[in-house]
Amino acid sequence: MMDTVLNLGLNDETVIGLATTSGDERFAWDSYRRFIQMYSDVVLELDHGAFEEALEVAKEDQGYSLDTEMTADDWKALVAEYKALVKKLWDKPFPQDVHDQLWGAISAVFGSWQSERAKVYRRLNNIPGEWGTAVNVQAMVFGNMGETSATGVAFTRDPSTGENVYYGEFLINAQGEDVVAGIRTPQYLTLAARERAGAKPLSMEEAMPDTYAELAKVFQILETHYRDMQDIEFTVQQGKLWMLQTRSGKRTAKAALKMAVDMAHEGLITEEEAVARVDPAALDQLLHPTLDPKAPRDVLTKGLPASPGAASGHIVFDADTAERRNEMGDAVILVRVETSPEDIHGMHAAKGILTARGGMTSHAAVVARGMGRPCVSGAGGISIDTKANILRIGGRELKEGDILTLDGSTGEVMAGEVPTVQPELAGDFGVLMVWADKVRRLKVRANAETPQDCKVAREFGAEGVGLCRTEHMFFDAARITAVREMILADSEKGRRIALERLLPEQRDDFAQIFMVMAGLPVTIRLLDPPLHEFLPHAEAEFEEVAKAAGISVDVLKRRASELHEFNPMLGHRGCRLGVTYPEIYEMQARAIFEAALIVKQRGGEAPIPEVMIPLVATRKELELMKAIVDRVAAEVFAEQGDSVEYLVGTMIELPRAALKAGEIAEVGEFFSFGTNDLTQTTIGISRDDAGRFLGTYVDKGIFARDPFVSIDVEGVGELIQLATERGRKTRPGIKLGICGEHGGDPASIAFCEETGLDYVSASPYRVPIARLAAAQAALASKA
């Protein structure tokens, strides 16, 4: 994401000195044209495309297809053309003073910290803007000094699969930028990789056997020293190997998992270090589907499998369009000749990336792997007309908006959409989870309200349900009519008749969930949203509902108007519904306890229902609602001659509830922090409307991160800590957890560990992420 300038210090005089010293005029002028091109782009911010076009025209004029065919005289002519371009575009001659060049380049690198692409990258990777950057000034070694020189990028293990094999690419007679920017499609590092790909150009192992052997020894030294997979850049100058840089390499989730487990088995790192090595958020990549091997495929071409996974989407040709269409809810595939750091926002918005040029270590490949996006690079069989927005493959044409499918694991590019299959999680995943569970203190539950969600959650290791939202069941097409009849009834008797019809359905809902979660706690939140949400909004719906309910459209509209609220989020909802219409909560409580006894009597392990009263602000509200639940429980147990253990507690989602937690704990047997609403009510921001300005708030440093993604520790976090202290003071054994979206966010989970909560609850597919994050939080607290 940061800028680089190579070959600095060349000018009309020093280029002659370099030619004399090296004895190679072609190399010196090639380096000078590279410098002018790069300096003009990075420092002077001139149009990069104009220089590329001049190079392509120069090659065409001579009938060349490769840069390496250009002679010293060709390069001299191009340098003159480049200097004229600078004069035309910049209105000043290209700087000849080497000190001016140096300070220009240093300023540009410092400046690139504030570039849009760097800001986006920081936001995606949670890197604070105030860290700033350093600038390295280092001596050049040249990979473009003929056939005994080369440049390359290598990884000490395969960053896509995690296999313990060397992985990388190199180019003879080239400079590093040629490999990274994807300007030329490079050659393979090892003979095995070349043979596997069926490629013709010799690998480095074959073309430069002695240098390759030396490089392999360096790989071993560096990986053993840093105890991690290394991403290395190297140059060979006239047969001599130079190491330019090394760093821990970006890798896919699959590779991170395999490397961590393998390195622990090899004794390079400990089991606990292996747990700490895998980014919990990256596990998300493993939980996604792959292409169905049985599905028919219309394969158009094959490129390099640069980043694994599969994706289908509408073709787009630029990053801005990708971002815009993604915001509209479209799945898109970003198709580019080659990507540059400026495309990062579009790459993040896209479901997959396809490039015509570039290798397995190009910008597109490395960034896509880090983001978990499938990527096919170097698909030579495609041509892209960016002006007409057309993709040509063989004799076929695809335009913007057409559907394309990529398989980043095989490099296949397919027309249309190909069905997918769900992943199977075993092997290394299972091993790492066992290690994580050994060190984890926090329990992990799931937010789930269907048997299928509960099944997925349990398979992923959930230790119960932390939030079952009952209103989702009310929206079911088969029962929405009874719900509406209950709302439209003008007396308690009418409401009870409608609720009586809902009872068997609700009981069956809970019984199915309890069957899947037998023996585990299940927190069921009683009805929370305002009643008007269940009524129709469109004219056609009004007529349909009025007919079904046997009332006139006018009566229905009047009732909808009576229930209308100006601020429903703070309106007649949550426990306020239970206070006004206790019969609703009575029916739900009866359904819960009857379902629990059905499961117990079928011989399964008895479930442990935790009845959660939403939106409580005062002790009295909870006291009234708990009395209803306890009374109904006693009635059901007496009728059935059997009982189950249960708890009654509340969701802490209002600042007043957090402040009065000591009093509320006199009645409530557990607290679950509803961090979505607690964030809204504490900061005074509507989650549904905040998207318009929260990004700006994060960019300006008002919030370090979006507070709906990661807990606002200073504000909302302090309320949670306060409620925890006060609740435990009153009731030392009170059970505490969080059930908002934050339950699957690693940074928020670390906060929950620090605060001493008992569990977090996340959506089913984020349960493994939460398990791993909880283990890492436990390790961090011991450190």
mmCIF file of N, CA and C in Angstrom, residues 660-712:
data_model
loop_
_atom_site.group_PDB
_atom_site.id
_atom_site.type_symbol
_atom_site.label_atom_id
_atom_site.label_comp_id
_atom_site.label_asym_id
_atom_site.label_seq_id
_atom_site.Cartn_x
_atom_site.Cartn_y
_atom_site.Cartn_z
ATOM 1 N N LYS A 660 -28.716 0.950 36.901
ATOM 2 C CA LYS A 660 -29.510 0.394 38.003
ATOM 3 C C LYS A 660 -29.386 -1.128 38.070
ATOM 4 N N ALA A 661 -28.298 -1.663 37.515
ATOM 5 C CA ALA A 661 -28.124 -3.118 37.444
ATOM 6 C C ALA A 661 -28.152 -3.762 38.832
ATOM 7 N N GLY A 662 -27.679 -3.058 39.836
ATOM 8 C CA GLY A 662 -27.681 -3.602 41.209
ATOM 9 C C GLY A 662 -29.103 -3.915 41.662
ATOM 10 N N GLU A 663 -30.019 -2.980 41.420
ATOM 11 C CA GLU A 663 -31.429 -3.186 41.803
ATOM 12 C C GLU A 663 -32.069 -4.272 40.933
ATOM 13 N N ILE A 664 -31.805 -4.219 39.628
ATOM 14 C CA ILE A 664 -32.432 -5.169 38.694
ATOM 15 C C ILE A 664 -31.987 -6.602 39.007
ATOM 16 N N ALA A 665 -30.738 -6.755 39.481
ATOM 17 C CA ALA A 665 -30.210 -8.085 39.811
ATOM 18 C C ALA A 665 -30.897 -8.702 41.030
ATOM 19 N N GLU A 666 -31.633 -7.889 41.793
ATOM 20 C CA GLU A 666 -32.393 -8.458 42.917
ATOM 21 C C GLU A 666 -33.478 -9.389 42.381
ATOM 22 N N VAL A 667 -33.919 -9.121 41.131
ATOM 23 C CA VAL A 667 -34.990 -9.913 40.520
ATOM 24 C C VAL A 667 -34.424 -10.820 39.409
ATOM 25 N N GLY A 668 -33.583 -10.260 38.567
ATOM 26 C CA GLY A 668 -33.063 -11.000 37.395
ATOM 27 C C GLY A 668 -31.980 -11.991 37.779
ATOM 28 N N GLU A 669 -32.069 -13.203 37.188
ATOM 29 C CA GLU A 669 -31.080 -14.253 37.492
ATOM 30 C C GLU A 669 -29.949 -14.294 36.465
ATOM 31 N N PHE A 670 -30.096 -13.563 35.390
ATOM 32 C CA PHE A 670 -29.000 -13.405 34.426
ATOM 33 C C PHE A 670 -29.199 -12.096 33.678
ATOM 34 N N PHE A 671 -28.080 -11.560 33.176
ATOM 35 C CA PHE A 671 -28.101 -10.380 32.295
ATOM 36 C C PHE A 671 -27.488 -10.805 30.963
ATOM 37 N N SER A 672 -28.118 -10.386 29.880
ATOM 38 C CA SER A 672 -27.486 -10.518 28.575
ATOM 39 C C SER A 672 -27.420 -9.111 27.991
ATOM 40 N N PHE A 673 -26.222 -8.663 27.695
ATOM 41 C CA PHE A 673 -26.064 -7.299 27.176
ATOM 42 C C PHE A 673 -26.418 -7.279 25.694
ATOM 43 N N GLY A 674 -27.501 -6.576 25.368
ATOM 44 C CA GLY A 674 -27.910 -6.417 23.964
ATOM 45 C C GLY A 674 -27.142 -5.245 23.392
ATOM 46 N N THR A 675 -25.927 -5.521 22.934
ATOM 47 C CA THR A 675 -25.007 -4.417 22.602
ATOM 48 C C THR A 675 -25.434 -3.618 21.367
ATOM 49 N N ASN A 676 -26.282 -4.212 20.500
ATOM 50 C CA ASN A 676 -26.754 -3.430 19.336
ATOM 51 C C ASN A 676 -27.553 -2.217 19.831
ATOM 52 N N ASP A 677 -28.604 -2.494 20.645
ATOM 53 C CA ASP A 677 -29.449 -1.399 21.134
ATOM 54 C C ASP A 677 -28.753 -0.573 22.202
ATOM 55 N N LEU A 678 -27.906 -1.212 23.012
ATOM 56 C CA LEU A 678 -27.185 -0.447 24.042
ATOM 57 C C LEU A 678 -26.271 0.583 23.374
ATOM 58 N N THR A 679 -25.694 0.221 22.227
ATOM 59 C CA THR A 679 -24.852 1.177 21.475
ATOM 60 C C THR A 679 -25.713 2.312 20.926
ATOM 61 N N GLN A 680 -26.870 1.963 20.368
ATOM 62 C CA GLN A 680 -27.761 2.999 19.815
ATOM 63 C C GLN A 680 -28.212 3.968 20.900
ATOM 64 N N THR A 681 -28.634 3.418 22.055
ATOM 65 C CA THR A 681 -29.202 4.281 23.100
ATOM 66 C C THR A 681 -28.128 5.043 23.875
ATOM 67 N N THR A 682 -26.908 4.525 23.892
ATOM 68 C CA THR A 682 -25.823 5.225 24.610
ATOM 69 C C THR A 682 -25.258 6.356 23.769
ATOM 70 N N ILE A 683 -24.995 6.064 22.493
ATOM 71 C CA ILE A 683 -24.370 7.086 21.629
ATOM 72 C C ILE A 683 -25.428 7.983 21.002
ATOM 73 N N GLY A 684 -26.691 7.491 20.972
ATOM 74 C CA GLY A 684 -27.756 8.275 20.343
ATOM 75 C C GLY A 684 -27.664 8.241 18.838
ATOM 76 N N ILE A 685 -27.245 7.078 18.293
ATOM 77 C CA ILE A 685 -27.114 6.925 16.841
ATOM 78 C C ILE A 685 -27.981 5.750 16.405
ATOM 79 N N SER A 686 -28.761 5.954 15.339
ATOM 80 C CA SER A 686 -29.568 4.868 14.792
ATOM 81 C C SER A 686 -28.684 3.995 13.913
ATOM 82 N N ARG A 687 -28.656 2.699 14.219
ATOM 83 C CA ARG A 687 -27.815 1.775 13.449
ATOM 84 C C ARG A 687 -28.217 1.767 11.973
ATOM 85 N N ASP A 688 -29.516 1.909 11.699
ATOM 86 C CA ASP A 688 -29.998 1.840 10.317
ATOM 87 C C ASP A 688 -29.614 3.064 9.490
ATOM 88 N N ASP A 689 -29.345 4.181 10.158
ATOM 89 C CA ASP A 689 -29.038 5.423 9.428
ATOM 90 C C ASP A 689 -27.566 5.828 9.520
ATOM 91 N N ALA A 690 -26.816 5.133 10.402
ATOM 92 C CA ALA A 690 -25.453 5.588 10.698
ATOM 93 C C ALA A 690 -24.479 5.387 9.549
ATOM 94 N N GLY A 691 -24.818 4.469 8.626
ATOM 95 C CA GLY A 691 -23.903 4.175 7.521
ATOM 96 C C GLY A 691 -23.528 5.399 6.715
ATOM 97 N N ARG A 692 -24.408 6.404 6.726
ATOM 98 C CA ARG A 692 -24.153 7.601 5.913
ATOM 99 C C ARG A 692 -22.981 8.442 6.426
ATOM 100 N N PHE A 693 -22.735 8.351 7.748
ATOM 101 C CA PHE A 693 -21.692 9.244 8.272
ATOM 102 C C PHE A 693 -20.641 8.561 9.150
ATOM 103 N N LEU A 694 -20.892 7.304 9.567
ATOM 104 C CA LEU A 694 -19.934 6.672 10.488
ATOM 105 C C LEU A 694 -18.561 6.474 9.866
ATOM 106 N N GLY A 695 -18.539 6.206 8.535
ATOM 107 C CA GLY A 695 -17.249 6.047 7.844
ATOM 108 C C GLY A 695 -16.394 7.296 7.998
ATOM 109 N N THR A 696 -17.023 8.463 7.875
ATOM 110 C CA THR A 696 -16.304 9.741 8.030
ATOM 111 C C THR A 696 -15.808 9.888 9.465
ATOM 112 N N TYR A 697 -16.640 9.461 10.426
ATOM 113 C CA TYR A 697 -16.247 9.537 11.837
ATOM 114 C C TYR A 697 -15.000 8.696 12.116
ATOM 115 N N VAL A 698 -14.949 7.519 11.484
ATOM 116 C CA VAL A 698 -13.785 6.645 11.682
ATOM 117 C C VAL A 698 -12.563 7.269 11.005
ATOM 118 N N ASP A 699 -12.759 7.785 9.760
ATOM 119 C CA ASP A 699 -11.640 8.416 9.031
ATOM 120 C C ASP A 699 -11.069 9.603 9.795
ATOM 121 N N LYS A 700 -11.945 10.358 10.476
ATOM 122 C CA LYS A 700 -11.477 11.554 11.200
ATOM 123 C C LYS A 700 -11.021 11.229 12.624
ATOM 124 N N GLY A 701 -11.040 9.939 12.969
ATOM 125 C CA GLY A 701 -10.530 9.534 14.285
ATOM 126 C C GLY A 701 -11.476 9.810 15.440
ATOM 127 N N ILE A 702 -12.765 10.117 15.158
ATOM 128 C CA ILE A 702 -13.728 10.344 16.244
ATOM 129 C C ILE A 702 -14.005 9.005 16.935
ATOM 130 N N PHE A 703 -14.200 7.963 16.127
ATOM 131 C CA PHE A 703 -14.259 6.593 16.643
ATOM 132 C C PHE A 703 -13.107 5.822 16.014
ATOM 133 N N ALA A 704 -12.457 4.950 16.809
ATOM 134 C CA ALA A 704 -11.367 4.133 16.255
ATOM 135 C C ALA A 704 -11.924 3.135 15.250
ATOM 136 N N ARG A 705 -13.131 2.590 15.552
ATOM 137 C CA ARG A 705 -13.798 1.648 14.644
ATOM 138 C C ARG A 705 -15.285 1.902 14.701
ATOM 139 N N ASP A 706 -16.009 1.381 13.730
ATOM 140 C CA ASP A 706 -17.470 1.478 13.726
ATOM 141 C C ASP A 706 -18.000 0.851 15.021
ATOM 142 N N PRO A 707 -18.687 1.625 15.891
ATOM 143 C CA PRO A 707 -19.121 1.088 17.188
ATOM 144 C C PRO A 707 -20.185 0.002 17.092
ATOM 145 N N PHE A 708 -20.771 -0.189 15.890
ATOM 146 C CA PHE A 708 -21.724 -1.283 15.725
ATOM 147 C C PHE A 708 -21.019 -2.575 15.300
ATOM 148 N N VAL A 709 -19.737 -2.450 14.944
ATOM 149 C CA VAL A 709 -18.940 -3.628 14.576
ATOM 150 C C VAL A 709 -18.099 -4.077 15.764
ATOM 151 N N SER A 710 -17.491 -3.096 16.454
ATOM 152 C CA SER A 710 -16.630 -3.394 17.595
ATOM 153 C C SER A 710 -17.040 -2.492 18.758
ATOM 154 N N ILE A 711 -17.192 -3.076 19.937
ATOM 155 C CA ILE A 711 -17.727 -2.319 21.087
ATOM 156 C C ILE A 711 -16.960 -1.011 21.322
ATOM 157 N N ASP A 712 -17.705 0.063 21.544
ATOM 158 C CA ASP A 712 -17.140 1.352 21.954
ATOM 159 C C ASP A 712 -16.740 1.183 23.421
#
